[in-house]
Structures are given as structure tokens and as C-alpha cells.
């Protein structure tokens, strides 16, 4: 597969510079640990970053406390993934956010419909965001859009440190390019006929699209961890696993692996746990976004080669 | 400023805290009023059931409207009222007990909702939100809606106090007094549905069930008359809302959970120390 | 507002008409026939005792007249209208299936009898409270007015429901075995009350199993066993043939000056 | 092969279908047996309540065990039994009605669970699974657990049939016959808790509530005696499981939802056409 | 298995002892005293009527003896043991708070009376079914045996509970106003049954409001009004002074050959 073309630059919401004291950092909030990690890389020491969702949280379900709301209320800017991932936060942001600008880091990414179907232009034109897959970070090229969005937002809020942000962003973009290259290299060992991916819920849409895989099927249909398959879909998935010679079922660490385990047992393949919606803690194997991608791709390669 | 005052005032800096407290008080009062009837008629679970039952309505509303919050609310409300009327009809026909009627319709509707969602193949129907609610995410317009509801429910409960009392206590008497039993029965069901759907918007299922049941049950331990029971229940509901939110602010517990826990705590105190039916009193009596 | 919709509309009596007309009334519970073509009339102010063996259909008759049960066929008119339209019927059921733990006091329950006369929006006033106090006094519960209802003895509970029926101040009182569980002074007091009610033009129907009470305290008696076996003075109705029809051959009968009397005890043997 | 046979056999090619059907039948039978008592005693909601109440147990189990599935199950079971006993004690003390007791403890425990999780700040405890369950994900060892439970519950229900009958119908008689009422009451609560926690593992809350309530209520419409009621309920539970899964296979509806919908459908048929209390019969009778 | 744990263990009677000893029994409901230091003894095979005004404490006494209510103080011994240990007490409560829609037939309810005699594991056998049929015959419900219990009239329900108590074949029967709502032939039949029970050595305590019945059909009468006013033959107990104490001055008294009799009707006036 070729490189994903980056869509038009995101129209960052009109933010204006906030007056900061010389050594006062910009107060920044990010929702998931993955968004937070990218923001940290762009902002560096110049910002005071708060990550809203704890490590290991399923971003599809989360409840906030008054502290969370207070943090948002006191912040200069909030970065969210968007694309319907943090549905729970709409009202919290509307309520506590008040004047706090909210930046959707995924703005400008070319979105794909979930469940493995490649987005065609029709789907893009369709304003129905419920059909878009929110798991954009499985393609580092999408994260490059994040970086651009984050950098421009931070710079406009805090023009004095714009240079720092630009330098940090440049450095990190380079690392993302390196990651993209590394992934392309790593997956070459997987033969063409083994590039079928099965996963608990539809997180591999962008990964498959970028690196020449096919998301053969998911256990829960739709993009949510919160639904249940029918017997027909399970049967179809089992057939697909056999037909495509799928070697493994990947399961998020935050999701119950029961169905996957049974299906794997019946078809004689293995279950491989990976990280999807959240990083591990710093000492774990997926403490940063870069490590997270390397870890997951490592597991994929290991399982499918 | 005195430290205590400081403690009380500090959270009020945030407008969302103020809105949350107002919402919790309003919901606490309305739920207590409506919940009194539910507790007395053995329908404590109607809240939980209705909240789950509106799922298919929400799913259909989502499909039809393409995801707008407004239409989904009205679809939910419509389904809630229809379900409440269905439960009312099934329970009134005396074919099955009221709680069984609730159970059947609840699980049937919920299953229908899940089936619909599973064919929709879309996840945007925000289930977890309905489960946990989010009293801190209450918008000013939600607040107006809740306040409007609170006034409506209070007025109806006040106007029909006599009639609802007789209906709940002795339906044969209601018949012989020629009260329009059917109308009143369904009016109460609609009131309950209205309360639940609006409360759901602001506070979520778990919190709502607690607000419907626990204050009314606590008040039941403390008085032997209906009107004071409603008053005490409303007071407990409101106090739990305030204390719970402060607790949530200072201890950092999820706000809905904090309110429920305060509520449950008050119930336990009443259970132990009620002058009328308290355990401690019974225990003291049996010893001397 | 609801009055306009006809929901709470009071019914105006057709004057001069008999207070109760029952015509060819038949009631069946799936399979069994409880009442079989029962026809009779009551006049304003009459006191009628309804007697008959267990399962005769007495309670069924009362429920239909009270409007809480739909007849299978036949016609019931209270003051010329259908019973469903009436708010001037007071009904004491044989068994009160209420939740005894309900948070109401004795006083509250009796006050409910007044609710039919208050419209929507009206709260009970001073006069209503006076009536309630008086009714509680009549049944001898004045001292227990503030008790929660579960704290009453069986007879006290029964008295409370009689007081509630009295508080309704209705023109037709249906009492299904109201003296059940009452001690003798209380029974006397309720029976004495019948005279007062008659003077007020209240029509009273009472179901009872005590044929002597029926003969002594009521203007007419009605003997029922699914079919109406007779209605009239006790001398007309309590004939050997009728009583045999109703109870089978097991009743001890005693000849008195007024006619036949059936006895379930031997008290007269002592006299 | 005949087409009908082909239709019946085709899904059985998949081992998960066979396991799912066996699990649905077992759960259907056990829930029907236990559910009969729940429906008759007006505790239709105990299932939903207990299922939610074990949340704090699961949270603590998660913290203590560091996420192992086995220990979490036992923590859940322990919490379930404790909660059931607590509800039993509160309802038996006659301080409040049984359904109110259930409501209070349910919301209190659920709130405690949410509070615990929100301080843990980890959602690794998988809520959605408990909500929807997955009868298609049943493992052979789950199946053995369920079968063992089915045997245990059936034996206890059979052995204590007389005692449970009297206890449910007339607790004063149970006292005068000197049955160990307390022991039996708590035994029943423990049975219910056991059923619920195990069924939860296999089928999820929504399905379980339906299986507890709907078949028993349907059977109630069809018979006037207790033993046949249990038998018919068990039959309906088992049939719903089978038909529902075939439906899920051929029509592609979420499996749990399909089972519940079949179950609800049977209830509606009984409601319309029951020879004893059916609506159609009542209607025919009232017309002539 | 449970028998070993002492849960289902039957109690062996201390022979020769009085069947019931009540000593200084006091029962208070929060605040009010229902029974005040009541002491009496019953011998095997006696038939005792308990009379007293509403709220006298009759039902409270029965509940304590049946073991369903804990006394505040004092002692109750049935055949020398505490009532909680006994399975040979049959108790017909004044009000049966059962769910009438429960899926049981009349037969099933009467069969429940037999469950006390069956151990764990045992199912009712042929003999049990015969006893149930017989008891249904005695109360005249044989034809309604297969009915669901909500399909009974009030009197028929009461008969069913009496049949259940009979089916227990116990040595001490406590019946709290059992004749409530029964028609006269049925009352006669139950009262006639008392003789049969006496021959079988069954001790019977019956609460009633009918002083004449109490005097005529029972060996001894007990007059209760919170305190025990008297226990003995009706001539000893039903004295003007005692009855005044119990009922106040409102009771009409008639002198008979046997002593004083209290009347609640005028039947003797006719004779
Ligand atoms: N649960 C209760 N709580 C408080 N007081 C009670 C309770 N039950 C009964 N009482 C009171 O205790 C006294 C005795 O009641 P009990 O039921 O024993 O009377 P009784 O002799 O059976 O009367 P009746 O002839 O009306 O049945 C009465 O004054 C009654 O009001
Ligand atoms: N819900 C019902 N379903 C079926 N049959 C019923 C029902 N209610 C009453 N019956 C039957 O109808 C007949 C009349 O009952 P009803 O209650 O009117 O008798 P009753 O004269 O009041 O008797 P009692 O003196 O015992 O109160 C009885 O044979 C009874 O068994
Ligand atoms: Mg009757
Ligand atoms: Mg009594
Ligand atoms: Zn996801």
C-alpha cells in the first residue's frame, strides 16, 4: 500500500492568544492517553498537561468527577480525538468547558467507515459521522495530522513559545515518519495470503488501509465495545477465519476475551492481546504512542508471519 | 473568610457545579414525590425498567433523525410513556402482578433495543451515558427542562393528592367513589415516565433508581402519614444531592455515585435510629 | 376543569323513582353462575337484609350494585341511572385487601370517605373533619384516631371501614357482613344506627348470616341462593320451604309468634 | 436431506452454536425454576438488582487479584450471596417491602461499585459484557459450571418443594408448622444469587432478567397449580433458548436479544389465548 | 439430614403435664399493653372459648401461643415445652394475609396442613390425600376441591382454612374467630365437630364474640380484656360484674336458669 494522503488542513477553531506570565505554562487537557502522549511531545515542558482518562480506560465508556470538570474549566485548551470516540464528553465539555476552546485533533483526517469497509467518496460526502471509525491513530500518518493541529493550536494560544512548539513538532513528525517506515519494513515478512486481521472491535480499519492488510472481521459488529453479535455473524466470522487462513484473533486488553477465546479454540488459532484505546503505564511495553505501535505491530507480525 | 464558609463556597466558583447542584436538588425533589407512590405500590423498579425500555425508542430516533440530540430525547420520551402505559395496562388487567409486568416489558423492550442497535451497526447510541448519567454535564437548557418538569409534577401531585392516595391505598374505594381510576392510573404512569426520561437526561439510570426509591423508603421509616412522607422524602433527596456533590468535589468520587451513597447512608441511619421502626429502638425495647 | 369533561360530574337523582332497580341480573364467573336472573326493587329509606348460604352470590350482588363488577347480563339502575355514574353509594366489602403497612392513620382512612363529596382541588375542611370525628365516635374508635392502621385489632379494622362508609353520607349503603368480628356492644350500636339512617332517608342493604338479626332489625329480608328465593317480611320469606331451598335440610327451625325462626344456637331453649 | 432437517442441522456445524444452545437450555431451565418463586413473591427484579450489585465485588476482586478472571468470579459470587442475604434480612425484618429493599440495596451497591471504579480510575472491569452477555462465547468449562448449577438448583428445589411452597404462600403457616423459615428463606436467596451469578457469566443481565421473569409469568397464565407452573416455565425457557438461537442464526439478530424476544412473544401469545385468563377468551365471554 | 441438626425434630410430649401453661404473660406493642400478666392452664381435651371486647388481646394471646409472636415477658409452655418447639399446634388466624392469586387449589392449601407431619423428602401419600378429602367434606367444600383459591366466596375461604387446621391433626387447636362469615349449617357443623375432637383428646381454644355460643358449646370460657377477668364455667365467669368490667355498661343481660346470659339479639323475647 502507498502512503495515505493527508486531507485538507484542519480549520482549527478560532482561538486567540492568552496572556501568560513569563514562566506560567499553558494549561492543557487531553482526553485519552494516546492524544495526551502526542500533545506532550509537541508541547514539551512549555505546557502543563493533564490527561483526563486514566490508563487502561475504555474510551467508549468513562465517567467524570467534579475534578475533571474543574480541570477542564480551568484549562486554556482541551484536545480530543473526536470522530465520536469520546461521546461521553460532549455534555461535560459543553457544560464545564464554557469558554475553554476544544480542539479536535482528528480534524482534516480522511475518515474511513468502520468494519473494514473502505470509505469511498460517497461515504465521505455523507455527513453521518456515526459511520466513521474513530480509531484513526492506528495509522501514524493520521497522527501527523494531529501533530499539525496541536502545534497550530498551541502556537496561536501561546505565540511567545511558537518556535518551541514548531521545533518539537518537527522532531516528532520525523519520529512518526520513522515509525511509518519501520512498520512498512516490519510487515513485509508477512506473506500476502496471511494478511487477514480479526479483532474484537473495529480498530484496524486505518491500519489495514495503510499497510495492505484486510480487516477480515470483528467480533462485535460496529465500532463499539458495547454490542453483541448474532449467531449468523459469528458463523460468518468463523467461515471467514477458515477461508482466509487467519492465524490469530487480536483482543484489546480492556475487552472481555471470552468470545474470541471460544472462536479461536474452535478454529484452532491463537488469541493475541494488544493495546488499542489506551497506553500501558510508563514501565509497560506500550508506555508511549511510538512504543504502543511498535508493540502492537510486533505482536501482529509475530502472530501472522 | 471562615474556613467552613470557604469550604462551602469554593466549589461554587464553577458554574457547572452550581448547575449540577440545582439539577440534583430538582431531580431529588421530583423523584421523591413520584417515588413515594412507586414505593407504596411496590413498583420500586419501574424506574430502572423504564430507563432500559426507552432504548429501542432511542435507537429508532437515532436512525430517523440521524443523531440529533433533540429528536432522540423526544423519541425516548414517547417510548417511555408508551411503555409506562403498556405496563399500566398489563398490571391493571390483573393478569400478572405489577412487578412481573414491569419485568416482562422491560426485558422485552431492552432486547428489542439491542436487536435494533445490532442491526444498525452503529455505536453512537451512547449507552454508557444513560447508565451513569452526568450531573455535571447539565446544560442551562436541561436545567430549564428539569425545572419545568419539577413544577409540572409537583402541581399534578398536589392537585390529585386525594385521588392518588385513594387509588394507591384502596382501589375498590376509588371505584365506588367514581374516581376516574383508569385516567388517574395512566396519569400517574405518564408522570413517572416523564420524570424518568427527564431525570435520565440529567443523572443517569443508577442515580435515578436510587433517588426514586431510597428517599421514599427512608421517609417511610420515619412517619406514619403520606403527606409528611412525601415532604421528608423530598428533603432527603435534595440534601443528598447537595452533600453528594460536595463530597464528590472534595473526595473525587464520581458525582452520581456520591449522591447515591449519601442517600443510602441516610437510609441506613434511619433504619438504625428511626423512632418508629428503628432497629436500635426495637433492640432496646426487647431488652428492657 | 375535569368536571367540564364529565369525569367528576355528580349525578342528579330522578326524583320519585325507586332507589334501586335490579332486573334479570345474571353474573357468571368462568363456568359457574353466581347469580341467576335476580329481579327486585328497593324504595328510598328501606333497610334490607340479604341472607343465604356461603357462595349464594351475596357478595357478587353487592359488587355489581356498587359498580365494581360488570354483570354478565341484566340491568341495575340506582335512582334510574347505571351504578357506574353514581357517587352516592357507600360500600363496605366483605374483605378489604388493603396494604396494612400503608402510611395512613385511622382518621385518614375515614376521611377518604369524604373525598367523593369534595371536588377536585378542594381539601377537606372543618366540616369534613367534624363528620369524621363523629363517625369515629359512632363506631367507638375516637381514641384510636391517630393510630397507624396496622396497629388495630381485627374488630377495630372492621369498625374503621364502617366509619368510612358512614362518612360518605351516601343515599345507598351496601354493607357486606359488616358486623363480622365486632363485639356485642359494637354490633348493637351499628344496628341501632340503622334507625337513624332510615330517618335520614338512607337506604341500607346488609348481608348477614344471622337470620334472627335479619328478622329483627330489617324492614325486609332477601333470601338468596344464586336465584332470588324470596324478598319480603321475615314471616313471608323465612318459611320452611324457602329455608330448605336455601340451606338444605340441616337448619333447626323454631316456631314463634311471628312465624318460623331459624336458630343457630340454643339460647331460646333457656328462656 | 429434507430441507427442514437441513435447516435444523445446519447451525449445529458450528461448535459455538451447540454450546450456546446447551447453555441457553440449561440457563432457561434453572432460571425458570428459581424465577417461579421470584414472580410469585413479587421479587421479579431481584435478578437485575443482584447482577448490578455484584459490581463492587468485581471491582475489589479486580484490585486484589490484579485482573485474573477466576478470582473475579468468586468475588462476584461472594458479593452476590452477601447482597442476597442483605436483601433477605431487610425484607424479612418487614421494615420495608421486599421490592423496596431490593431497590435500595441495588442502587447503593451499584453506586459503591462505580465509586470504587472511579477511584481506581480504570474501566478494565468490563461492564458492557455484564449487560449483554454472550451466549455464543460460552466455553466448555462454563458449560460444566452451568450444568452443575442446574443439577444443584433442581435438586434443592425438588427436595424443599413443600417447604418453599408454604413459605411463599403463607409464612404464618410456615411458622406454625415449625419449618426453619429463616434457614429456608436464606437458602432460597442463596440459590437465587448462585443462579444469577452463574447465568450472568453465560448470558448477561438483560437475558437473565427475561429468563427469570417471562417464562414463569407465562406459565402463571396457563395453569393454576405450582408444580405444573414450574414445569411449563422450564419448558418455555428451554424452547425460547433453542428457537432464539436459530432465529439469531437465520435472521441475524443479536443472540441474547433474539432469545428474549422469542420468550416475550410466547408470553404475548399466552396473554391473548390462554384458556384460563386469556384476553381473547375474556373478550369472547363478555360478548356472549 | 436436617433432622440430625435438630431443625425438623419432632417434640415428644411430657406425659401427664397440662397441655398449656400460660404464666404471667405480658405483651406490649410499642407503647400499648395488649396483654397484662395473664396466667391460666388448660388440660388435655378441653374446649375453651375466649371472649372479650374488640382489642381485648384475644388474637395477641393466640399468636403468642401459636409461636408466631414473641411475648414481652412471661412464659408459655405447650405440654411442658416452649411453643417454638412444637409442630402439634394448629392455628387459624383471624385474618389470612395470603396472595389469593397464588397458583394453588383448595385441595393444595388443605394439603399444606399435612406437611408438618411429613418429614423432609417425603411426599404426601394416599393416606394424606384421604385425610384432606375428609376434612374438605367436614367443612362442605368437597365439590370445590379443584378450584383456584381466588374463585371462592368469603365463607368458603374461611372454611378452607378450618379444613387445613383439621388436616394438621394436632393436639392443640387455636382458632381465632373461625366461624366468621360461615352460614348457619356450616357453623353448626363446626361446633358439632368440637365433640368429635374432644373424644380424640384434642384441646381446642376458640375466640368468639358470641357469648351464647361460648356458654353452650364449650367446657370453659375465658373472659379477657387485656387482663384475664375470669376463666371457668360460663355461670362463674359471665357475672354482671365481670361483663361490666369487660364491655362497660352497654350489654343487655338476661337472667336464665343457669345464670346470667348476655344477649345481642331479641330472639328470646319471642319465645
Ligand atoms: N401491630 C400492632 N401494633 C400496635 N398495636 C396493636 C397491634 N396489633 C394489635 N394492637 C393493639 O393491641 C390490642 C390487642 O389487639 P388484638 O388484636 O389482640 O385484639 P383482639 O382481642 O383480637 O380484638 P378483635 O376482637 O377486634 O379481634 C388492641 O388494642 C390493638 O389495637
Ligand atoms: N372470582 C371468582 N371466580 C370464580 N368463581 C367465583 C369467584 N368469586 C366467587 N365465585 C363463586 O361464585 C359464587 C358466589 O360467590 P359470592 O362471593 O357472591 O358468595 P357469597 O354469597 O358472598 O358467599 P359468602 O357468604 O361465603 O360470602 C360462589 O359459588 C363462589 O365460589
Ligand atoms: Mg360474601
Ligand atoms: Mg382478634
Ligand atoms: Zn475502540
Tab-separated table of C-alpha atoms in Angstrom, chain B residues 69-285:
chain	number	residue	atom	x	y	z
B	69	UNK	CA	-29.926	15.120	20.447
B	70	UNK	CA	-33.289	16.864	20.412
B	71	UNK	CA	-35.233	14.334	18.354
B	72	UNK	CA	-33.661	11.450	20.277
B	73	UNK	CA	-34.964	12.945	23.512
B	74	UNK	CA	-38.496	13.131	22.175
B	75	UNK	CA	-38.315	9.599	20.807
B	76	UNK	CA	-37.103	8.423	24.198
B	77	UNK	CA	-39.884	10.282	25.948
B	78	UNK	CA	-42.504	8.845	23.593
B	79	UNK	CA	-41.249	5.318	24.087
B	80	UNK	CA	-41.081	5.830	27.837
B	81	UNK	CA	-44.682	6.981	28.000
B	82	UNK	CA	-45.871	4.172	25.748
B	83	UNK	CA	-44.013	1.615	27.831
B	84	UNK	CA	-45.419	3.043	31.041
B	85	UNK	CA	-48.919	2.835	29.606
B	86	UNK	CA	-48.255	-0.752	28.491
B	87	UNK	CA	-47.059	-1.736	31.952
B	88	UNK	CA	-50.075	0.030	33.395
B	89	UNK	CA	-52.455	-1.895	31.147
B	90	UNK	CA	-50.813	-5.253	31.842
B	91	UNK	CA	-50.746	-4.647	35.594
B	92	UNK	CA	-54.281	-3.272	35.696
B	93	UNK	CA	-55.703	-6.215	33.780
B	94	UNK	CA	-54.583	-8.192	36.859
B	95	UNK	CA	-53.382	-10.971	34.603
B	96	UNK	CA	-49.994	-10.717	36.266
B	97	UNK	CA	-48.585	-8.797	39.196
B	98	UNK	CA	-47.379	-5.290	38.518
B	99	UNK	CA	-43.707	-6.047	39.183
B	100	UNK	CA	-43.864	-9.019	36.836
B	101	UNK	CA	-45.470	-6.863	34.166
B	102	UNK	CA	-42.612	-4.430	34.621
B	103	UNK	CA	-40.036	-7.199	34.337
B	104	UNK	CA	-41.525	-8.646	31.173
B	105	UNK	CA	-41.927	-5.386	29.320
B	106	UNK	CA	-38.542	-4.165	30.491
B	107	UNK	CA	-36.619	-7.152	29.212
B	108	UNK	CA	-38.647	-7.340	26.012
B	109	UNK	CA	-38.118	-3.706	25.131
B	110	UNK	CA	-34.466	-3.775	26.094
B	111	UNK	CA	-33.930	-6.814	23.885
B	112	UNK	CA	-35.716	-5.051	21.062
B	113	UNK	CA	-33.379	-2.112	21.544
B	114	UNK	CA	-30.316	-4.303	21.454
B	115	UNK	CA	-31.601	-6.101	18.374
B	116	UNK	CA	-32.191	-2.779	16.638
B	117	UNK	CA	-28.779	-1.461	17.556
B	118	UNK	CA	-27.111	-4.644	16.445
B	119	UNK	CA	-28.728	-4.313	13.029
B	120	UNK	CA	-27.918	-0.592	12.885
B	121	UNK	CA	-24.242	-1.441	13.222
B	122	UNK	CA	-23.562	1.922	14.745
B	123	UNK	CA	-22.229	2.659	18.159
B	124	UNK	CA	-23.131	6.266	18.529
B	125	UNK	CA	-26.107	5.474	20.679
B	126	UNK	CA	-24.462	6.424	23.880
B	127	UNK	CA	-25.363	3.677	26.316
B	128	UNK	CA	-22.823	4.282	28.988
B	129	UNK	CA	-24.046	7.799	29.305
B	130	UNK	CA	-27.539	6.552	30.094
B	131	UNK	CA	-26.131	4.176	32.616
B	132	UNK	CA	-24.060	6.627	34.578
B	133	UNK	CA	-25.529	9.921	33.625
B	134	UNK	CA	-23.622	13.008	34.289
B	135	UNK	CA	-24.977	15.549	36.620
B	136	UNK	CA	-22.017	17.819	35.948
B	137	UNK	CA	-22.798	17.926	32.259
B	138	UNK	CA	-26.177	19.523	32.800
B	139	UNK	CA	-26.674	22.411	30.433
B	140	UNK	CA	-28.723	25.508	31.247
B	141	UNK	CA	-31.435	24.315	28.870
B	142	UNK	CA	-31.509	20.900	30.612
B	143	UNK	CA	-31.957	22.816	33.809
B	144	UNK	CA	-34.956	24.686	32.462
B	145	UNK	CA	-36.443	21.419	31.262
B	146	UNK	CA	-35.919	19.847	34.677
B	147	UNK	CA	-37.331	22.880	36.455
B	148	UNK	CA	-40.368	22.862	34.207
B	149	UNK	CA	-40.880	19.200	34.911
B	150	UNK	CA	-40.452	19.744	38.625
B	151	UNK	CA	-43.181	22.357	38.626
B	152	UNK	CA	-45.487	20.251	36.479
B	153	UNK	CA	-45.073	17.118	38.575
B	154	UNK	CA	-45.424	18.991	41.866
B	155	UNK	CA	-48.598	20.719	40.698
B	156	UNK	CA	-50.180	17.491	39.474
B	157	UNK	CA	-49.207	15.602	42.609
B	158	UNK	CA	-50.662	18.429	44.687
B	159	UNK	CA	-53.889	18.725	42.694
B	160	UNK	CA	-54.564	14.993	42.579
B	161	UNK	CA	-53.224	14.234	46.045
B	162	UNK	CA	-56.558	12.878	47.343
B	163	UNK	CA	-57.211	10.844	44.248
B	164	UNK	CA	-53.748	9.296	44.033
B	165	UNK	CA	-53.864	8.490	47.743
B	166	UNK	CA	-57.130	6.589	47.443
B	167	UNK	CA	-56.025	4.867	44.268
B	168	UNK	CA	-52.800	3.647	45.850
B	169	UNK	CA	-54.393	2.610	49.132
B	170	UNK	CA	-57.707	1.057	48.144
B	171	UNK	CA	-58.633	0.771	44.500
B	172	UNK	CA	-62.093	-0.568	45.359
B	173	UNK	CA	-62.864	2.652	47.197
B	174	UNK	CA	-61.612	4.620	44.219
B	175	UNK	CA	-64.114	2.701	42.101
B	176	UNK	CA	-67.032	3.309	44.447
B	177	UNK	CA	-66.169	6.989	44.794
B	178	UNK	CA	-66.332	7.050	40.980
B	179	UNK	CA	-62.882	8.470	40.632
B	180	UNK	CA	-61.769	8.076	37.039
B	181	UNK	CA	-59.418	5.281	38.097
B	182	UNK	CA	-58.252	4.490	34.615
B	183	UNK	CA	-57.423	8.093	33.850
B	184	UNK	CA	-55.632	8.585	37.179
B	185	UNK	CA	-53.714	5.335	36.874
B	186	UNK	CA	-52.429	6.250	33.457
B	187	UNK	CA	-51.791	9.845	34.505
B	188	UNK	CA	-49.535	8.560	37.262
B	189	UNK	CA	-47.757	6.263	34.839
B	190	UNK	CA	-47.199	9.156	32.443
B	191	UNK	CA	-45.888	11.315	35.288
B	192	UNK	CA	-43.471	8.567	36.230
B	193	UNK	CA	-42.329	8.156	32.646
B	194	UNK	CA	-41.839	11.891	32.294
B	195	UNK	CA	-39.831	12.078	35.491
B	196	UNK	CA	-37.675	9.172	34.498
B	197	UNK	CA	-36.871	10.316	30.991
B	198	UNK	CA	-36.016	13.830	32.101
B	199	UNK	CA	-34.055	12.627	35.132
B	200	UNK	CA	-32.253	10.176	32.892
B	201	UNK	CA	-31.067	13.034	30.723
B	202	UNK	CA	-29.512	14.698	33.715
B	203	UNK	CA	-28.463	11.970	36.088
B	204	UNK	CA	-28.495	8.504	34.504
B	205	UNK	CA	-30.156	5.263	35.453
B	206	UNK	CA	-28.282	4.220	38.563
B	207	UNK	CA	-28.684	7.554	40.284
B	208	UNK	CA	-32.310	7.845	39.297
B	209	UNK	CA	-33.345	4.485	40.702
B	210	UNK	CA	-31.747	5.462	43.977
B	211	UNK	CA	-33.454	8.843	44.012
B	212	UNK	CA	-36.823	7.237	43.316
B	213	UNK	CA	-36.585	4.507	45.920
B	214	UNK	CA	-34.257	5.357	48.750
B	215	UNK	CA	-35.559	8.735	49.997
B	216	UNK	CA	-39.168	7.492	49.882
B	217	UNK	CA	-38.220	4.325	51.763
B	218	UNK	CA	-36.289	6.348	54.320
B	219	UNK	CA	-39.239	8.660	54.859
B	220	UNK	CA	-41.461	5.594	55.237
B	221	UNK	CA	-39.403	4.568	58.249
B	222	UNK	CA	-39.818	7.981	59.826
B	223	UNK	CA	-43.515	8.780	59.559
B	224	UNK	CA	-46.895	7.095	59.510
B	225	UNK	CA	-48.644	9.507	57.182
B	226	UNK	CA	-48.456	10.041	53.484
B	227	UNK	CA	-48.079	13.819	53.137
B	228	UNK	CA	-45.162	14.075	55.597
B	229	UNK	CA	-43.645	11.059	53.902
B	230	UNK	CA	-43.538	12.973	50.640
B	231	UNK	CA	-42.110	16.043	52.332
B	232	UNK	CA	-39.392	14.152	54.173
B	233	UNK	CA	-38.530	12.194	51.055
B	234	UNK	CA	-38.160	15.405	49.049
B	235	UNK	CA	-35.960	16.867	51.746
B	236	UNK	CA	-33.740	13.797	51.855
B	237	UNK	CA	-33.494	13.806	48.070
B	238	UNK	CA	-32.433	17.434	47.993
B	239	UNK	CA	-29.961	17.101	50.865
B	240	UNK	CA	-28.370	14.017	49.307
B	241	UNK	CA	-27.901	15.952	46.091
B	242	UNK	CA	-26.080	18.798	47.791
B	243	UNK	CA	-23.959	16.741	50.182
B	244	UNK	CA	-23.160	14.216	47.465
B	245	UNK	CA	-21.844	16.828	45.094
B	246	UNK	CA	-19.663	18.467	47.743
B	247	UNK	CA	-18.345	15.029	48.639
B	248	UNK	CA	-17.661	14.326	45.014
B	249	UNK	CA	-15.786	17.623	44.762
B	250	UNK	CA	-13.611	17.128	47.814
B	251	UNK	CA	-13.066	13.352	47.753
B	252	UNK	CA	-13.099	12.928	43.987
B	253	UNK	CA	-15.680	10.198	43.602
B	254	UNK	CA	-17.909	10.013	40.576
B	255	UNK	CA	-20.646	12.511	41.337
B	256	UNK	CA	-23.673	10.302	40.666
B	257	UNK	CA	-22.243	7.573	42.846
B	258	UNK	CA	-21.502	10.051	45.639
B	259	UNK	CA	-25.101	11.275	45.686
B	260	UNK	CA	-26.456	7.731	45.814
B	261	UNK	CA	-24.081	6.772	48.598
B	262	UNK	CA	-25.127	9.749	50.719
B	263	UNK	CA	-28.730	8.767	50.104
B	264	UNK	CA	-28.080	5.163	51.127
B	265	UNK	CA	-26.193	6.378	54.182
B	266	UNK	CA	-29.193	8.424	55.321
B	267	UNK	CA	-31.392	5.364	54.838
B	268	UNK	CA	-29.116	3.240	56.986
B	269	UNK	CA	-29.146	5.862	59.736
B	270	UNK	CA	-32.945	5.910	59.635
B	271	UNK	CA	-33.052	2.124	59.691
B	272	UNK	CA	-30.931	2.041	62.804
B	273	UNK	CA	-32.311	5.007	64.688
B	274	UNK	CA	-35.874	5.601	63.464
B	275	UNK	CA	-38.072	6.410	66.458
B	276	UNK	CA	-40.902	4.410	64.883
B	277	UNK	CA	-39.426	1.279	63.396
B	278	UNK	CA	-35.735	1.606	64.136
B	279	UNK	CA	-33.618	-1.429	64.821
B	280	UNK	CA	-31.887	0.143	67.806
B	281	UNK	CA	-35.209	1.059	69.351
B	282	UNK	CA	-36.626	-2.429	68.803
B	283	UNK	CA	-33.489	-3.870	70.299
B	284	UNK	CA	-33.615	-1.607	73.353
B	285	UNK	CA	-37.277	-2.493	73.827
